[in-house]
């Protein structure tokens, strides 16, 4: 194997949570591995690596996608949002706050994928019904919680978003 | 689980893509949404030497709608097609079926044409294209051809696409006037591969009597099966037709394989029940269309 050719690599530029990042990756580097290994952002978790569990879900140009089912080279030039990009400084994202309040996590392994997925769902549909909340998380697996508290967290996150915007409007009016 | 190494091609025009596919021949594979292909690469069930990534090709992410049908380009994502109101208004079966394709997050990336090219017998869109009598537009360097659905699917995970060839778009024709459609399936868990799925189209005459009742199936046969069940219900008013008899008529023609998820008998039972339910729904939809409507 000594004469095996070195694998060809490609320079890529991504915007990750608003920060331009560059990496030099082989074409077969999954976006999930690029984030974790090349960019050292380990908030994105890798579970099944074939698109079933949803732990690796990130937002690509605002839409949730499986980072294990994309090559990093295909994401060239995209805006990526990972779980590290949800909070605003010390202020938790409404979905994170809701998971904390509703005990929406236990071991936490699946949580990054739930948080990114739900944040995008609430952007599209700020007032989901319980049925819509179940549908929203149907593509993510959790082996601890039994899902009830996660569904409650989706509904609570919608409430928190409304409360915060009401406060913002109130403060703007003073 | 990591894909085996491959040579990566990133064309930016269709001509470049077809050129690359022509050069690499049977060692090449097209990468569009990748929601079926990349799991196979990750598990090393497939290890093509060359991947031609068409995500950077301009002009393929189209959904074109006119009075005769919907043409979907190779890069149009499932979510984009399902959310397309004009497409929904002329071919409602698209949205009806797309809601059952995997999970919303997969539909954000996966493409409709890609799932057709993948030719999975459990892929909902294969039944939709077959039931509507649609076609696939294929291209290779210097040549193009259009293949009807009935000839496109040749086996499980196998289409008539040849080495060097690429599916450029899929054509879904508008069904005849006074036609209602629906898609029903049973899966172990919502979003999983269905154990059985049925697409149905019922056409009524001006007096709300059944002119035509047709179904197509997923997860039942190696290639999409289309049945014409009209003889069980022909000429009957839509709300008095014996849809259960139409379901029974399907039973003799359904010959599914057993697998770990369902026995052959259970799958056939699902087929009969879903046929009855889907036809009943489709007839109701057809009857609810405004009088004088062209669709």
Short mmCIF file of C-alpha atoms in Angstrom, two decimals, chain B residues 64-70 84-94 172-175 295:
data_model
loop_
_atom_site.label_atom_id
_atom_site.label_comp_id
_atom_site.label_asym_id
_atom_site.label_seq_id
_atom_site.Cartn_x
_atom_site.Cartn_y
_atom_site.Cartn_z
CA UNK B 64 -42.73 23.87 -14.52
CA UNK B 65 -46.52 23.77 -14.54
CA UNK B 66 -48.97 24.20 -17.39
CA UNK B 67 -52.50 23.01 -18.17
CA UNK B 68 -51.24 19.62 -19.35
CA UNK B 69 -49.00 18.66 -16.45
CA UNK B 70 -45.98 19.23 -14.23
CA UNK B 84 -45.59 24.18 -5.05
CA UNK B 85 -49.21 25.38 -5.09
CA UNK B 86 -49.52 25.57 -8.88
CA UNK B 87 -48.24 21.99 -9.22
CA UNK B 88 -50.66 20.91 -6.50
CA UNK B 89 -53.61 22.51 -8.25
CA UNK B 90 -53.09 20.52 -11.48
CA UNK B 91 -51.62 17.25 -10.10
CA UNK B 92 -52.73 16.96 -6.45
CA UNK B 93 -51.37 13.41 -6.24
CA UNK B 94 -47.84 14.87 -6.07
CA UNK B 172 -46.46 14.12 -14.53
CA UNK B 173 -49.50 14.61 -16.81
CA UNK B 174 -52.76 16.08 -15.55
CA UNK B 175 -55.38 13.33 -15.12
CA UNK B 295 -60.49 18.64 -13.48
#
